[in-house]
Amino acid sequence: MGTPGSPATLVMGVLNVTPDSFSDGGRFEATDAAISHAHRLVSRGADIVDIGGESTRPGAERVDPAEEMERVLPVIRALAQEGVVVSIDTMRAATAEASVAAGASIVNDVSGGLADPRMAAVVAAADVDFVVMHWRAHSATMDAHDQYVDVVREVRDELAARVDALTAAGVRDERIILDPGLGFAKVADTNWPLLATMAEWSGGRRVLIGASRKRFLGTVIARPGVDAGDPARRDHATTAVTALAAQAGAWAVRVHDARASSDAVRVVSAWQNALDTTR
């Protein structure tokens, strides 16, 4: 995790090459449409494009591995050839391996390596950055696992166990990035303590925050006249989280609206620089 005065928080733009993602499923399913949207994300301030071929929305079912690769690999190859920094959002080791070969430089696994026992070996051999998310179950059943006595302590301990297992399997410690898994086995109120206590559960490692358009934001902003059930209506709330995460030193935020979050990060950086020069 960064600290005040460290380089600005990065913006990771979401690119769902799927028909069923919760926010923009189907819009960028075709390869040409996906590549065009990646260009828009970069032009609007995304430092990284995170490409996923399998929806992890609440209740989502698994997709066939061959279909997942068919969706993402042409997009990764095209963008990597243009010099775009690409992350592959996958729980499958075979997809991660093929994606790195195609040009991806980050593996973003929402299961933290739990869904596929080969993932640790693939990431270790590739020696790429690995986003390890807190995860308790696949999307179809994850909401039932929103059961915590102390969510901060439990997420910290479960992530620490994943880090230990991954480093034992050969993944270099400095390659590991932690993600608290907002919205995954955390429906509403259990998300906020994790955002408020990044330093407590991160252990000083880099942190990725993925709050964009998620249900728990809708719960907070819901009021008469506001359709908070529409994911796109949660963009302003997402930008607020970006600003707070950047102030807290997050390594990156994973977002749908790259321009708003990029602007927020720049404002936080300017504010922090002014504080640093007046102290």
Short mmCIF file of N, CA and C in Angstrom, two decimals, residues 90 92-101 107 116-128 130 169 171:
data_model
loop_
_atom_site.label_atom_id
_atom_site.label_comp_id
_atom_site.label_asym_id
_atom_site.label_seq_id
_atom_site.Cartn_x
_atom_site.Cartn_y
_atom_site.Cartn_z
N THR A 90 -9.19 -13.37 -14.00
CA THR A 90 -9.57 -14.77 -14.17
C THR A 90 -9.26 -15.57 -12.92
N ARG A 92 -8.87 -18.93 -13.46
CA ARG A 92 -8.35 -20.16 -14.06
C ARG A 92 -6.88 -20.01 -14.42
N ALA A 93 -6.08 -20.98 -14.00
CA ALA A 93 -4.65 -20.96 -14.28
C ALA A 93 -4.37 -21.02 -15.77
N ALA A 94 -5.11 -21.82 -16.51
CA ALA A 94 -4.87 -21.95 -17.95
C ALA A 94 -5.12 -20.62 -18.66
N THR A 95 -6.17 -19.92 -18.24
CA THR A 95 -6.46 -18.62 -18.84
C THR A 95 -5.39 -17.60 -18.46
N ALA A 96 -4.96 -17.63 -17.22
CA ALA A 96 -3.89 -16.73 -16.78
C ALA A 96 -2.61 -16.98 -17.57
N GLU A 97 -2.26 -18.24 -17.74
CA GLU A 97 -1.04 -18.59 -18.45
C GLU A 97 -1.09 -18.12 -19.90
N ALA A 98 -2.21 -18.39 -20.56
CA ALA A 98 -2.36 -17.98 -21.96
C ALA A 98 -2.40 -16.46 -22.08
N SER A 99 -2.99 -15.80 -21.11
CA SER A 99 -3.10 -14.34 -21.16
C SER A 99 -1.75 -13.67 -20.97
N VAL A 100 -0.94 -14.20 -20.07
CA VAL A 100 0.42 -13.66 -19.89
C VAL A 100 1.22 -13.86 -21.17
N ALA A 101 1.07 -15.03 -21.78
CA ALA A 101 1.77 -15.28 -23.05
C ALA A 101 1.31 -14.31 -24.13
N VAL A 107 -2.05 -10.59 -13.17
CA VAL A 107 -3.13 -11.56 -13.03
C VAL A 107 -3.99 -11.12 -11.84
N ASP A 116 -8.41 -22.44 -8.32
CA ASP A 116 -7.63 -23.32 -9.21
C ASP A 116 -6.29 -23.60 -8.54
N PRO A 117 -6.03 -24.84 -8.16
CA PRO A 117 -4.79 -25.16 -7.44
C PRO A 117 -3.53 -24.93 -8.26
N ARG A 118 -3.65 -24.77 -9.57
CA ARG A 118 -2.48 -24.53 -10.42
C ARG A 118 -2.11 -23.06 -10.50
N MET A 119 -2.96 -22.17 -10.00
CA MET A 119 -2.74 -20.74 -10.22
C MET A 119 -1.43 -20.27 -9.62
N ALA A 120 -1.11 -20.70 -8.41
CA ALA A 120 0.12 -20.24 -7.76
C ALA A 120 1.35 -20.59 -8.59
N ALA A 121 1.38 -21.79 -9.12
CA ALA A 121 2.54 -22.23 -9.92
C ALA A 121 2.65 -21.42 -11.21
N VAL A 122 1.51 -21.12 -11.82
CA VAL A 122 1.51 -20.34 -13.06
C VAL A 122 2.02 -18.93 -12.81
N VAL A 123 1.52 -18.30 -11.75
CA VAL A 123 1.94 -16.94 -11.43
C VAL A 123 3.41 -16.90 -11.03
N ALA A 124 3.84 -17.90 -10.27
CA ALA A 124 5.24 -17.95 -9.85
C ALA A 124 6.16 -18.09 -11.06
N ALA A 125 5.79 -18.95 -12.00
CA ALA A 125 6.62 -19.16 -13.19
C ALA A 125 6.64 -17.93 -14.08
N ALA A 126 5.51 -17.25 -14.18
CA ALA A 126 5.42 -16.06 -15.04
C ALA A 126 6.09 -14.86 -14.39
N ASP A 127 6.17 -14.85 -13.06
CA ASP A 127 6.74 -13.74 -12.28
C ASP A 127 6.08 -12.42 -12.66
N VAL A 128 4.75 -12.41 -12.57
CA VAL A 128 3.97 -11.21 -12.83
C VAL A 128 3.28 -10.79 -11.53
N PHE A 130 0.36 -10.21 -8.97
CA PHE A 130 -0.78 -11.08 -8.72
C PHE A 130 -1.70 -10.41 -7.71
N ALA A 169 4.52 -21.43 -2.36
CA ALA A 169 4.44 -22.06 -3.68
C ALA A 169 5.36 -21.38 -4.70
N VAL A 171 5.53 -17.82 -5.33
CA VAL A 171 5.18 -16.46 -5.76
C VAL A 171 5.99 -15.48 -4.93
#
